[in-house]
CSV table of C-alpha atoms in Angstrom, one decimal:
chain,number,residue,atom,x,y,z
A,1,UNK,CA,-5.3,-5.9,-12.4
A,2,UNK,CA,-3.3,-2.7,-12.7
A,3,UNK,CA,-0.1,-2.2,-11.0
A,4,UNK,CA,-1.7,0.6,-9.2
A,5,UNK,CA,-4.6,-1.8,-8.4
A,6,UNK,CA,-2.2,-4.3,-7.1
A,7,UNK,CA,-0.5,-1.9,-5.0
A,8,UNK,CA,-3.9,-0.4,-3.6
A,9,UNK,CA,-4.7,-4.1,-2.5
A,10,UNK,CA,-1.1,-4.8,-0.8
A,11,UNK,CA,-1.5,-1.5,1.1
A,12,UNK,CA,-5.1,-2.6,2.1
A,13,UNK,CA,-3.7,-5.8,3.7
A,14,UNK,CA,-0.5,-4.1,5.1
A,15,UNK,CA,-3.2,-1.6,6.7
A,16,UNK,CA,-5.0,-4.7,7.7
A,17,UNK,CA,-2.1,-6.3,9.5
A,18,UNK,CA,-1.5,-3.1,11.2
A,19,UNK,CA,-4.6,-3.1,13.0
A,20,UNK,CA,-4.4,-7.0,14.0
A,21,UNK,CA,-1.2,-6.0,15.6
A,22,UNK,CA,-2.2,-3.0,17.3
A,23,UNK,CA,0.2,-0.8,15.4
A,24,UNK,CA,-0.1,2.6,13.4
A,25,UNK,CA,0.0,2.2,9.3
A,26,UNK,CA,3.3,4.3,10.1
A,27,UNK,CA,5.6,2.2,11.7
A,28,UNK,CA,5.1,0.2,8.8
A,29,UNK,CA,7.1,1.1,5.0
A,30,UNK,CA,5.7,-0.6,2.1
A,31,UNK,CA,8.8,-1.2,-0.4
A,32,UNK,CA,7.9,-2.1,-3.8
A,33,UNK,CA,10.5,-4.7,-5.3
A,34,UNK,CA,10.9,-3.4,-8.8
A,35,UNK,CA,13.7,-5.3,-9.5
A,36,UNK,CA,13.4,-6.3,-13.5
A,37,UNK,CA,10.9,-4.6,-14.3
A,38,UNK,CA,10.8,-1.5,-16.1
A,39,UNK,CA,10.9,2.1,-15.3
A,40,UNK,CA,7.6,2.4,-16.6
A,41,UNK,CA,5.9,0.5,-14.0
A,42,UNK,CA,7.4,2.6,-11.5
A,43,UNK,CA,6.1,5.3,-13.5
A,44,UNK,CA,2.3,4.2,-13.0
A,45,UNK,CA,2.8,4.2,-9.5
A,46,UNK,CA,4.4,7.3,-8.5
A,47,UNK,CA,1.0,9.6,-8.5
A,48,UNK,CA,-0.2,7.5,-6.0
A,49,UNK,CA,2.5,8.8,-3.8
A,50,UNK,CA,5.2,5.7,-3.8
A,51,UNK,CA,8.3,6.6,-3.3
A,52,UNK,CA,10.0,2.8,-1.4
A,53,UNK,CA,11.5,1.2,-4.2
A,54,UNK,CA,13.9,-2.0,-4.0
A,55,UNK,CA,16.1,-3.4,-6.4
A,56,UNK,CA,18.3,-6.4,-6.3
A,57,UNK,CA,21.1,-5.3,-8.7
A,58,UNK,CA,23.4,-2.6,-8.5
A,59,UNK,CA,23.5,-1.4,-12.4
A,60,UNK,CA,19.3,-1.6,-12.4
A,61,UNK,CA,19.2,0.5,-9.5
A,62,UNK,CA,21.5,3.2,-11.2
A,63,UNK,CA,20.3,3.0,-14.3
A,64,UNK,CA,16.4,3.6,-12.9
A,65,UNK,CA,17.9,6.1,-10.9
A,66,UNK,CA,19.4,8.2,-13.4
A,67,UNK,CA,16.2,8.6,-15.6
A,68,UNK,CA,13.6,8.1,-12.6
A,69,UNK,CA,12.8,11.1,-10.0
A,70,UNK,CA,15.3,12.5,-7.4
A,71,UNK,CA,12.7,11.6,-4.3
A,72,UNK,CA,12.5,8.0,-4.8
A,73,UNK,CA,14.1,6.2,-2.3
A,74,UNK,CA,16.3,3.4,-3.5
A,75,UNK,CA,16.6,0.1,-0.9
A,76,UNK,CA,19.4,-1.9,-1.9
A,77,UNK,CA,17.9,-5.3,-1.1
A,78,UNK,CA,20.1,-7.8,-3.4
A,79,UNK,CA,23.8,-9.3,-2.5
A,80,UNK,CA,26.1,-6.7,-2.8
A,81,UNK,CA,29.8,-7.3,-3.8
A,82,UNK,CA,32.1,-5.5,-2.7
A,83,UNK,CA,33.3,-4.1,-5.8
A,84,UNK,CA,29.9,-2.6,-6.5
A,85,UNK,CA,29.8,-0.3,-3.8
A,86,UNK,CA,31.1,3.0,-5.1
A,87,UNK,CA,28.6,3.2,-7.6
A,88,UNK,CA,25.3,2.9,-5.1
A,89,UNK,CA,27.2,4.5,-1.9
A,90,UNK,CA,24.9,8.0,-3.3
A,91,UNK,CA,22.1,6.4,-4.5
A,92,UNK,CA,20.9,4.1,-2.5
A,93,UNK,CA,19.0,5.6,1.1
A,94,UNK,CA,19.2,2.0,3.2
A,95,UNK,CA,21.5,-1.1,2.3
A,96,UNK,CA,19.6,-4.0,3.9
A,97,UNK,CA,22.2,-6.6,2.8
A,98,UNK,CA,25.3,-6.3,4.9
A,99,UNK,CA,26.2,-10.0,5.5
A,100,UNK,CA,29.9,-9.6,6.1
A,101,UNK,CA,32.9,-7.4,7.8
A,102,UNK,CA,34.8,-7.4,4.3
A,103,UNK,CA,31.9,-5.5,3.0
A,104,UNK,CA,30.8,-3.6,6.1
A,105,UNK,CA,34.5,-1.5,5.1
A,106,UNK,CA,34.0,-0.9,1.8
A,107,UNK,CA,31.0,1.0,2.4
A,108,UNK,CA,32.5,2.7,4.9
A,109,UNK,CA,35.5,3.6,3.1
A,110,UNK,CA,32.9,4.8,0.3
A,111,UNK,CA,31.0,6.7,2.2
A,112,UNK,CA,33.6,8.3,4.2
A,113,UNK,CA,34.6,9.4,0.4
A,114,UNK,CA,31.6,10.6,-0.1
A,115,UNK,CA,31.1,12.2,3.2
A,116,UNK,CA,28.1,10.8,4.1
A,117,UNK,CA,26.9,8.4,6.6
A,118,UNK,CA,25.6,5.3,4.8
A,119,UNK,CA,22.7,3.2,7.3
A,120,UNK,CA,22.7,-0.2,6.9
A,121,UNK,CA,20.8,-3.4,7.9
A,122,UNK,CA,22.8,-6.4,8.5
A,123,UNK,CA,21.3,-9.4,7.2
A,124,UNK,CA,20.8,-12.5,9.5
A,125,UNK,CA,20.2,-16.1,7.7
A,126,UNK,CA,17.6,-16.6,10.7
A,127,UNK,CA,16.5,-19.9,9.2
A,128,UNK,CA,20.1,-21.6,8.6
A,129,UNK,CA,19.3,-21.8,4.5
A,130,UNK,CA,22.3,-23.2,2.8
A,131,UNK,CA,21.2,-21.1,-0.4
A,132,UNK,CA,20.9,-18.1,1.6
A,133,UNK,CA,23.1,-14.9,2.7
A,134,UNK,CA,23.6,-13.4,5.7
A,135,UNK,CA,25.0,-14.3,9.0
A,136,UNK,CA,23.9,-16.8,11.9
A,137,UNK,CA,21.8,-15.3,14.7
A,138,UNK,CA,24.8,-16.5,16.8
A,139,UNK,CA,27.3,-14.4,14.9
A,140,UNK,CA,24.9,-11.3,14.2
A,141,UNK,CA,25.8,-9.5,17.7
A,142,UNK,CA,29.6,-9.4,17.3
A,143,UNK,CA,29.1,-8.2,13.7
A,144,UNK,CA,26.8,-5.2,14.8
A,145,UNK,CA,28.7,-4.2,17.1
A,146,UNK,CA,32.0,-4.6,14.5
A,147,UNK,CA,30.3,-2.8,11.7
A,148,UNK,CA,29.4,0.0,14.4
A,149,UNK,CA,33.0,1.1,14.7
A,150,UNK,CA,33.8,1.9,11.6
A,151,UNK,CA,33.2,5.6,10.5
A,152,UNK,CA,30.9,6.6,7.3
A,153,UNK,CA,28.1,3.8,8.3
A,154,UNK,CA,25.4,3.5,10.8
A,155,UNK,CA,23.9,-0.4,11.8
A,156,UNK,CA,19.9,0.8,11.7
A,157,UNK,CA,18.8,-2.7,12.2
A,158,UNK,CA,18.2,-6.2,10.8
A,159,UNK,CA,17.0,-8.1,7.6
A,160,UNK,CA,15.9,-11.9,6.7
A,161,UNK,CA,15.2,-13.7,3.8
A,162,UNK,CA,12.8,-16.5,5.3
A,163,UNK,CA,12.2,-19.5,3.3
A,164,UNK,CA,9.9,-19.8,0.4
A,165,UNK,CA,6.7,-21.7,1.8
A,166,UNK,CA,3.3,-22.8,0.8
A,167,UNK,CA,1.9,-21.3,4.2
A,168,UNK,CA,3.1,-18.1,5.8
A,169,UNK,CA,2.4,-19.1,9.2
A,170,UNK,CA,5.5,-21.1,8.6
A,171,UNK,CA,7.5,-18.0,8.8
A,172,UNK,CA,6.0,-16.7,12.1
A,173,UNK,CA,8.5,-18.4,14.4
A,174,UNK,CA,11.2,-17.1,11.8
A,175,UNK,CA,10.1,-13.2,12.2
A,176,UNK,CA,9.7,-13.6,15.9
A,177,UNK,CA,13.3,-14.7,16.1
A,178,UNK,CA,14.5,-11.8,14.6
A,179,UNK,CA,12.6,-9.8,16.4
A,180,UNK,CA,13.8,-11.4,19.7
A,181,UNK,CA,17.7,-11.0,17.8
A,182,UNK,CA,17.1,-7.3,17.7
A,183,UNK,CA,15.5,-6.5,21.3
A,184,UNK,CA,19.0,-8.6,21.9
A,185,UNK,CA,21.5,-6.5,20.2
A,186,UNK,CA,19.5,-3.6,21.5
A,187,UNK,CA,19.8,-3.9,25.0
A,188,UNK,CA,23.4,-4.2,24.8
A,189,UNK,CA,24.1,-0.3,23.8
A,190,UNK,CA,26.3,-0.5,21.2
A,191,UNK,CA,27.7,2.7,19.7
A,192,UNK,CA,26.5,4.1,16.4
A,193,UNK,CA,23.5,1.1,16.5
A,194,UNK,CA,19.9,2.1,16.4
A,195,UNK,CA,17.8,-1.5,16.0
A,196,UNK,CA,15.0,0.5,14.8
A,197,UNK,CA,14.2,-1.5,11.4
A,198,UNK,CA,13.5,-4.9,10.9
A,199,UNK,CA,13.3,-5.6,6.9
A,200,UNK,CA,11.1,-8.7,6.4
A,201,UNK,CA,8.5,-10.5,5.2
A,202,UNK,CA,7.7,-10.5,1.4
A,203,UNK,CA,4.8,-11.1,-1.2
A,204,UNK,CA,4.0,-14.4,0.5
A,205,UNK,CA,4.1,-13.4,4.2
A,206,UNK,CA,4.5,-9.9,4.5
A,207,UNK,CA,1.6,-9.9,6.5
A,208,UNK,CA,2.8,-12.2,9.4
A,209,UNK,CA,6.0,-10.5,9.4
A,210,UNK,CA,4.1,-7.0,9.9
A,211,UNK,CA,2.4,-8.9,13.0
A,212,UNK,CA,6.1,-10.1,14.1
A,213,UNK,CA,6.8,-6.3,13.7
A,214,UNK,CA,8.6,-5.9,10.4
A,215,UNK,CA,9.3,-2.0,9.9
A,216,UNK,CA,9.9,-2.8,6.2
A,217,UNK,CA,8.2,-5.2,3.8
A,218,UNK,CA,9.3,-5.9,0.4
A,219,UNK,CA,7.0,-6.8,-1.6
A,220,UNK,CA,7.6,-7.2,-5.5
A,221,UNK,CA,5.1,-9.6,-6.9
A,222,UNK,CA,2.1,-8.8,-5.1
A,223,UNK,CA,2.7,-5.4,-6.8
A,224,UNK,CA,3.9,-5.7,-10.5
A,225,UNK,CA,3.3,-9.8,-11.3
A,226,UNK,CA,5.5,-12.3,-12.0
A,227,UNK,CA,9.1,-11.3,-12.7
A,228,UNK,CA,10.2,-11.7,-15.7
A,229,UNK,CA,14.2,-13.1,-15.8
A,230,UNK,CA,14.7,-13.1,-19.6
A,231,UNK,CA,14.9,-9.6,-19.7
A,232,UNK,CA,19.0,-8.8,-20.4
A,233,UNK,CA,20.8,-7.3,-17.4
């Protein structure tokens, strides 16, 4: 199948899952993960009116977004280091990988640079993965409302990796927790913090997450194949 094809089918199930859960096709963005791939793939799909693209890595995000057009919107979806900041801080529309104060500051500092304000997601390790980013549900309140202080940056809501498993229902009771983490942190009223996104689910479960009320999926996979890892970075 085409990569259009592929992306027609995702969108059918996304659509799909919307209706199971009682909610509109538009609370729902459909991010395609183009991380190494190549910008001719993104090409194919642009006609069809995508415009949610995620990358991993900082220099493939740049580098696509240089050559690639000005309307795309760019989720930052990898571990960012600090150091790497300055050179997405103008690219990239949503960061959905703020695991840490250290790094909360250099984005602020960046964007305060810039003068922009810079939203971000904090990511939660929901499911305790030693291999994993992000911080404990425990510690996810405090950092929120940390992150929220500083100028430049604006806490829009919460990402999870969940674990790679055979069945997605496996991942139910990890989306619902988030879920529950981020009616938590919202009824608290922190300054500068919205809680309206919740980035999760991908290829393999993107569809429970949507009925656990992801606002973003990320789906790379589903949409453009295998990845392929020998390609030079």
């Amino acid at each position: 199948m085409s990569v259009c094809e592929n992306y027609r089918a995702v969108e059918e199930k996304v659509e799909n899952a919307c209706k199971r859960a009682g909610r509109s096709r538009q609370e729902v963005t459909l991010i395609a993960v183009s991380k190494t791939k190549p910008v001719s793939m993104i090409e194919e799909l642009l006609p069809l009116g995508v415009r949610d693209f995620g990358e991993n890595k900082v220099q493939e995000l740049t580098a696509k977004e240089e050559v690639l057009p000005k309307d795309i919107r760019w989720h930052m979806i990898g571990h960012l280091q600090r150091n790497k900041v300055k050179y997405v801080i103008d690219k990239a529309c949503l960061i959905h990988s703020v695991d840490s104060l250290r790094l909360a500051q250099e984005i602020s500092k960046e964007a305060v640079k810039h003068d922009l304000v810079m939203p971000v997601l904090v990511e939660v390790n929901v499911a305790g993965e030693e291999s994993k980013f992000g911080v404990s549900v425990e510690e996810a309140p405090s950092l929120v409302e940390n992150i929220a202080k500083l100028p430049g940056i604006q806490v829009n809501g919460l990402m999870t990796i969940a674990p790679y498993v055979e069945d997605p229902e496996e991942n139910r009771s990890v989306f619902r927790n988030l879920r529950k983490l981020s009616v938590d942190i919202r009824e608290k009223n922190f300054d500068n913090v919205t809680m309206n996104v919740l980035s999760m689910g991908m290829t393999g479960d993107y569809e429970v997450a949507i009925e656990e009320g992801a606002t973003h999926v990320r789906v790379g996979t589903g949409i453009f194949g295998e990845r392929n890892y020998n390609i030079e970075e």
